[in-house]
PDB file of C-alpha atoms in Angstrom:
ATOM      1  CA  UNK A   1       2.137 -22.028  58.232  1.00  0.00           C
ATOM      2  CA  UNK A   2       5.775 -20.419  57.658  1.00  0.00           C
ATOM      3  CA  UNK A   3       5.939 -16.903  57.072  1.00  0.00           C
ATOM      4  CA  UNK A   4       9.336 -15.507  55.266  1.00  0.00           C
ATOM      5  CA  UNK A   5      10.660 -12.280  55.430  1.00  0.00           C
ATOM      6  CA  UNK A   6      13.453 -11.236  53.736  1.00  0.00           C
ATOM      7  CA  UNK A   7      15.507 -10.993  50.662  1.00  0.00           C
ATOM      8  CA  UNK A   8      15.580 -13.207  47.590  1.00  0.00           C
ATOM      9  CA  UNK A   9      17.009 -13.541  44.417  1.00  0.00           C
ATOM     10  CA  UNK A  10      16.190 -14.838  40.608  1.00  0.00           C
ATOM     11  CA  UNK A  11      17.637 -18.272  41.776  1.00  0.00           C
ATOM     12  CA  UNK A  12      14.902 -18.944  44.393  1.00  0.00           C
ATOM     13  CA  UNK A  13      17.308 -17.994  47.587  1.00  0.00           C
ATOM     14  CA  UNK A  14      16.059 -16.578  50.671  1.00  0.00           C
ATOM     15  CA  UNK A  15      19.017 -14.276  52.660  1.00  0.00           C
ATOM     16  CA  UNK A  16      19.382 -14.628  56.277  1.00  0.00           C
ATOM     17  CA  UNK A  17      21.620 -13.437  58.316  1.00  0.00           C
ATOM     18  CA  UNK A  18      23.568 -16.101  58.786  1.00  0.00           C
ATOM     19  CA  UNK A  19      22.856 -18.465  55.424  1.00  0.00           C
ATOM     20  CA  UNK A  20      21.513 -18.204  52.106  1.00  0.00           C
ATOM     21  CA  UNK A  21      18.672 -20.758  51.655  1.00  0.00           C
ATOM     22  CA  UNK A  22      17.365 -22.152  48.847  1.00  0.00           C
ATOM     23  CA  UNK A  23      13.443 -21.684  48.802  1.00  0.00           C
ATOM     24  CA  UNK A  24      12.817 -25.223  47.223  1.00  0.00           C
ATOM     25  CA  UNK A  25      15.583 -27.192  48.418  1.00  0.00           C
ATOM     26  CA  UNK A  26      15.797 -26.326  51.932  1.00  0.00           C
ATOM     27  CA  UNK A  27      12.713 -25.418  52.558  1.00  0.00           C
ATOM     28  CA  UNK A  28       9.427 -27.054  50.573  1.00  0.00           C
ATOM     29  CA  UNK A  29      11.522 -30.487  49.891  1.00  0.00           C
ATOM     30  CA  UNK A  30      11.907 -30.772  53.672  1.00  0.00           C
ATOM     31  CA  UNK A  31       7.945 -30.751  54.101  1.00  0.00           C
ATOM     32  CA  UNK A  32       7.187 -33.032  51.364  1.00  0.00           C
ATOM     33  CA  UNK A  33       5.423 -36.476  52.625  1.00  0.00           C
ATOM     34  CA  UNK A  34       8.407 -38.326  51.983  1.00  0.00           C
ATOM     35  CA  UNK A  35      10.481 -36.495  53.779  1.00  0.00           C
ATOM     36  CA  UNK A  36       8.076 -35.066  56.838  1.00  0.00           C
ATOM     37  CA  UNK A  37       5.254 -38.242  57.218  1.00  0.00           C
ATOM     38  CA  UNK A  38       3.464 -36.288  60.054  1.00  0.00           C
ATOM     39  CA  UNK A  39       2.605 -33.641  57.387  1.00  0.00           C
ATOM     40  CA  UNK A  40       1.302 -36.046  55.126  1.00  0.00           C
ATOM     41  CA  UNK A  41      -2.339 -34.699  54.351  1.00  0.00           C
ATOM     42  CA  UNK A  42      -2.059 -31.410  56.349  1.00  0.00           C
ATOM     43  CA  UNK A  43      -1.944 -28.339  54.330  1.00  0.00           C
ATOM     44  CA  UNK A  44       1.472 -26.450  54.602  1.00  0.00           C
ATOM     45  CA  UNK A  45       0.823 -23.160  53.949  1.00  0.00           C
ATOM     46  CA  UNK A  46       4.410 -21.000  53.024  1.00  0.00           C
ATOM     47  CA  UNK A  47       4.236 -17.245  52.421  1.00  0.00           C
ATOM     48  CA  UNK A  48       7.231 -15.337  51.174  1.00  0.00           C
ATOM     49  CA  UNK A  49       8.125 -11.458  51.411  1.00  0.00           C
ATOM     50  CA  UNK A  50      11.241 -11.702  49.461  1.00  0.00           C
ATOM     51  CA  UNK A  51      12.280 -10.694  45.719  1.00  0.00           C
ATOM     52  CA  UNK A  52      12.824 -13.383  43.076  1.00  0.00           C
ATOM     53  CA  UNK A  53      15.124 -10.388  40.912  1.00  0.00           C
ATOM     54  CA  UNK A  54      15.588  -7.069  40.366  1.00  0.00           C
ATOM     55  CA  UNK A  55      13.248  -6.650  37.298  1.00  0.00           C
ATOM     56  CA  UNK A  56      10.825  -3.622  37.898  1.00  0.00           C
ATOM     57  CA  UNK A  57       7.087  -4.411  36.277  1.00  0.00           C
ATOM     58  CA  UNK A  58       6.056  -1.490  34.708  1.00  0.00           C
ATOM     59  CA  UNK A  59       3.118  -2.688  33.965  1.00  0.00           C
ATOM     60  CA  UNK A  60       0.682  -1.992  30.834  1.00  0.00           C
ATOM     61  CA  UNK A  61      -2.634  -0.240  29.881  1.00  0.00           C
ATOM     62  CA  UNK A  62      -5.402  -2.501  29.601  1.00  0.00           C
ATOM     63  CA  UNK A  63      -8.818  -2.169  27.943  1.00  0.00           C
ATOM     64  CA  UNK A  64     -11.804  -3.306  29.857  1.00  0.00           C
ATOM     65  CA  UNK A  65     -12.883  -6.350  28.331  1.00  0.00           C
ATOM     66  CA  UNK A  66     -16.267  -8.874  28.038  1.00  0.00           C
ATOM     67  CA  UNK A  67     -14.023 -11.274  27.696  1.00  0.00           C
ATOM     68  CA  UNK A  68     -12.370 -37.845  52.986  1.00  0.00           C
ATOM     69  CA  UNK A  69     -13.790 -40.387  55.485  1.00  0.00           C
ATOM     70  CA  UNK A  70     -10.994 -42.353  57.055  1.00  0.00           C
ATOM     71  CA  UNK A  71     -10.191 -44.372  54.031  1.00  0.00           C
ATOM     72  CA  UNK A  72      -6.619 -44.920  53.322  1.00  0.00           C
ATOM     73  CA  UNK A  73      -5.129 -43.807  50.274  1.00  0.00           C
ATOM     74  CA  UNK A  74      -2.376 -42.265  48.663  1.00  0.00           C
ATOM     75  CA  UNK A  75      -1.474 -39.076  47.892  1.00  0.00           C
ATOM     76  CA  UNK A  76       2.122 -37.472  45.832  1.00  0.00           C
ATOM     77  CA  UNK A  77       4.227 -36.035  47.920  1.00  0.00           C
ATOM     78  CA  UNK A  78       3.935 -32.457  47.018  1.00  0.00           C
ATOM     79  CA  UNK A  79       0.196 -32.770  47.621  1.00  0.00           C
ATOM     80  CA  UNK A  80      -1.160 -30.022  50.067  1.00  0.00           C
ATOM     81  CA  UNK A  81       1.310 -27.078  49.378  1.00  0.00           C
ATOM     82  CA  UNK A  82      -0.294 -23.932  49.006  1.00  0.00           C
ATOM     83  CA  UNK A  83       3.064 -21.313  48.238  1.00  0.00           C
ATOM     84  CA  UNK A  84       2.049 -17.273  47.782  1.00  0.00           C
ATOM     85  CA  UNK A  85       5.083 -15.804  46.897  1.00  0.00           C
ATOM     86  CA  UNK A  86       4.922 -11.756  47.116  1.00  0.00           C
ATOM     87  CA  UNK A  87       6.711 -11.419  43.290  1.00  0.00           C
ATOM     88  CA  UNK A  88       6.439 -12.665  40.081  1.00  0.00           C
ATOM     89  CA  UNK A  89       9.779 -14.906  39.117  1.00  0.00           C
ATOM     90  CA  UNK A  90      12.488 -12.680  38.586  1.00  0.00           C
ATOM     91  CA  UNK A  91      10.519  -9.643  39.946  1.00  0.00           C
ATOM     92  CA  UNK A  92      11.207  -7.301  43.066  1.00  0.00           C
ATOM     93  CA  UNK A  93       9.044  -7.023  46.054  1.00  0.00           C
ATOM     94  CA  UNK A  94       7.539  -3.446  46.652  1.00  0.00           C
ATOM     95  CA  UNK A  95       8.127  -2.252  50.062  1.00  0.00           C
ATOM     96  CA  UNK A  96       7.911   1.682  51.345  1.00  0.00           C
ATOM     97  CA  UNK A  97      10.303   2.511  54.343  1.00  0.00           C
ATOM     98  CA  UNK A  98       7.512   3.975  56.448  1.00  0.00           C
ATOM     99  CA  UNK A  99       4.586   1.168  56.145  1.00  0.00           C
ATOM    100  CA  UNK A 100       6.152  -2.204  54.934  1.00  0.00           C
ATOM    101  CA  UNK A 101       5.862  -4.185  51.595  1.00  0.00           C
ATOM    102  CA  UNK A 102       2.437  -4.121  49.492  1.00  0.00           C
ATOM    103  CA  UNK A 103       2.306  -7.864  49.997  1.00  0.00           C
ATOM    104  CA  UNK A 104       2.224  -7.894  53.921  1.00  0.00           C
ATOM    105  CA  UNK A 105      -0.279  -5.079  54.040  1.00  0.00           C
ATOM    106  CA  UNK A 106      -2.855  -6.379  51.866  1.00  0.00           C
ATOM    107  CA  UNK A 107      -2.286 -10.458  53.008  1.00  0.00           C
ATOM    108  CA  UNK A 108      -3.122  -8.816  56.639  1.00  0.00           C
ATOM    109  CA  UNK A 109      -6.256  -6.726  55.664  1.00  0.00           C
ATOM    110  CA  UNK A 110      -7.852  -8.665  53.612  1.00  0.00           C
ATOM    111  CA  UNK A 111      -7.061 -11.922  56.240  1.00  0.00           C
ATOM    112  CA  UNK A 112      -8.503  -9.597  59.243  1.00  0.00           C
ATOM    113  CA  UNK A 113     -11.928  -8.881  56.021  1.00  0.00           C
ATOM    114  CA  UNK A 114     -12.452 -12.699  54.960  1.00  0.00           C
ATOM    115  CA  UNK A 115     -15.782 -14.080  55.921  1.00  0.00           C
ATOM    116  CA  UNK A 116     -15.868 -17.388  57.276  1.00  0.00           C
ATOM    117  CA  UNK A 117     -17.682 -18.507  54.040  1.00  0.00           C
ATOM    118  CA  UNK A 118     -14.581 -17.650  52.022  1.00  0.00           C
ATOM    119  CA  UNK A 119     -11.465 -20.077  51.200  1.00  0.00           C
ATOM    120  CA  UNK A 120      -8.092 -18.625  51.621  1.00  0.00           C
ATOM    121  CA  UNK A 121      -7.760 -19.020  47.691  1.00  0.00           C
ATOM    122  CA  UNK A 122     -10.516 -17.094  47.550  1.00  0.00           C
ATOM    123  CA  UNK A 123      -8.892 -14.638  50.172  1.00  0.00           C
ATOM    124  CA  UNK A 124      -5.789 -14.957  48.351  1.00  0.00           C
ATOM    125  CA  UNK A 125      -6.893 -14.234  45.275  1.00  0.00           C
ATOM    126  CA  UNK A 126      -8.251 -10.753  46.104  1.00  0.00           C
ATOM    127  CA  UNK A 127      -4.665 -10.078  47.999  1.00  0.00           C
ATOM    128  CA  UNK A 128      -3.252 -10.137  44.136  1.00  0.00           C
ATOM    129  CA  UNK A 129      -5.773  -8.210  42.840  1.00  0.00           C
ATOM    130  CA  UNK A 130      -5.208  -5.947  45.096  1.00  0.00           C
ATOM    131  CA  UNK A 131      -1.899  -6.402  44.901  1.00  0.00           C
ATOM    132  CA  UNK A 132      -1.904  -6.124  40.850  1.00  0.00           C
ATOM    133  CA  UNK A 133      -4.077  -2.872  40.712  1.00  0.00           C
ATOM    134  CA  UNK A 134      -2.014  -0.518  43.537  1.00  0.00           C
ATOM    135  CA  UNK A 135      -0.539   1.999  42.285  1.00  0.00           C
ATOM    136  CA  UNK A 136       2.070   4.208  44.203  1.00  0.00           C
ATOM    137  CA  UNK A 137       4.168   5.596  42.298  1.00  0.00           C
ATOM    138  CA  UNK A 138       3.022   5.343  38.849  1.00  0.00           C
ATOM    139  CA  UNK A 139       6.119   3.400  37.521  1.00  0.00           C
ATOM    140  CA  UNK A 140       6.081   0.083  39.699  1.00  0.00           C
ATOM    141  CA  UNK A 141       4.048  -2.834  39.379  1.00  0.00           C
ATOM    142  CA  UNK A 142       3.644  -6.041  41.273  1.00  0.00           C
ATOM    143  CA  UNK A 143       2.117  -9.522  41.012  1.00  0.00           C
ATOM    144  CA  UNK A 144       1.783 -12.247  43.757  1.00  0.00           C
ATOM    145  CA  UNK A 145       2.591 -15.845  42.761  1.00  0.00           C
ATOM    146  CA  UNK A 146       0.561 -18.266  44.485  1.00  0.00           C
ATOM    147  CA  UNK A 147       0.845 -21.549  43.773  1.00  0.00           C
ATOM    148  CA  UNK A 148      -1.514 -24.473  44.779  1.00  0.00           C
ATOM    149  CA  UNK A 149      -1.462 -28.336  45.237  1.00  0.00           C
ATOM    150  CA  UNK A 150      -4.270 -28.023  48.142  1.00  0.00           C
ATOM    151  CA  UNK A 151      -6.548 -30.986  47.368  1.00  0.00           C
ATOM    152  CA  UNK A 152      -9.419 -29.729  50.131  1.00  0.00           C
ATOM    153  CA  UNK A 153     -10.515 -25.951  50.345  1.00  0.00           C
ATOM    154  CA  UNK A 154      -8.885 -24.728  53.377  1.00  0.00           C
ATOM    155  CA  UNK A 155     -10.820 -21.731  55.640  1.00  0.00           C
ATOM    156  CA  UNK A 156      -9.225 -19.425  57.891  1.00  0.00           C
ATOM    157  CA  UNK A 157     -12.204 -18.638  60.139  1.00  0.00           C
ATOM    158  CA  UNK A 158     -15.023 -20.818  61.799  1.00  0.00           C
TER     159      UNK A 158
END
């Protein structure tokens, strides 16, 4: 698993320190099966703290609704990604200078409530819901983006 922290932009760079990285570039392409064999069929699991903008969701009212077994094979080379990106595209990242971003907070508690029954798209699925329906300050809204090419569930605990 790689865990990013840090600043981003609507172009899908990551700021360091030293370098401005491109998330998909310089990053996910260098995991890929082509590119990184010993991943090959291993899940890589990449979590990012960073904005993807500087549009603020101010979200909207809504009304309550009713509405494997040693064979060889092959797999494309972006198989086994799962990506959980704490904004939407072109979105900040909440973060309050005394207790940290939304997105760390609630990956961490509800990682530390999972049950061993659950599958971390399960887990991570309540993380944006939880994520979705915080509200601080009234005016800003956030959503996850978690995107999947896992082709096994994956569990955190045994």
């Amino acid at each position: 698993a790689i865990f990013v922290l840090s600043h981003g932009d609507n172009n899908g760079n990551i700021y360091a320190h030293d370098y401005c990285y491109n998330f998909e570039k310089e990053i996910q392409n260098c995991l890929t099966a082509k590119e990184c064999p010993k991943l090959a069929g291993k899940p890589k699991l990449i979590f990012t703290q960073a904005c993807q903008g500087q549009m603020t969701d101010r979200g909207i009212q809504v009304q309550n609704g009713n509405t494997d077994g040693g064979e060889s094979y092959r797999i494309a080379k972006f198989s086994d990604f799962l990506i959980y990106q704490a904004s939407y595209k072109n979105c900040v990242a909440n973060r309050l200078s005394d207790s940290g971003s939304w997105f760390v907070q609630a990956l961490c508690s509800r990682i530390n409530q999972c049950d061993k029954r659950e599958s971390i798209l399960d887990t991570l699925t309540e993380v944006s819901r939880d994520i979705a329906l915080r509200e601080d300050d009234g005016f800003s809204k956030q959503q996850p983006l978690l995107q999947s090419t896992m082709i096994r569930d994956l569990y955190l605990k045994c």
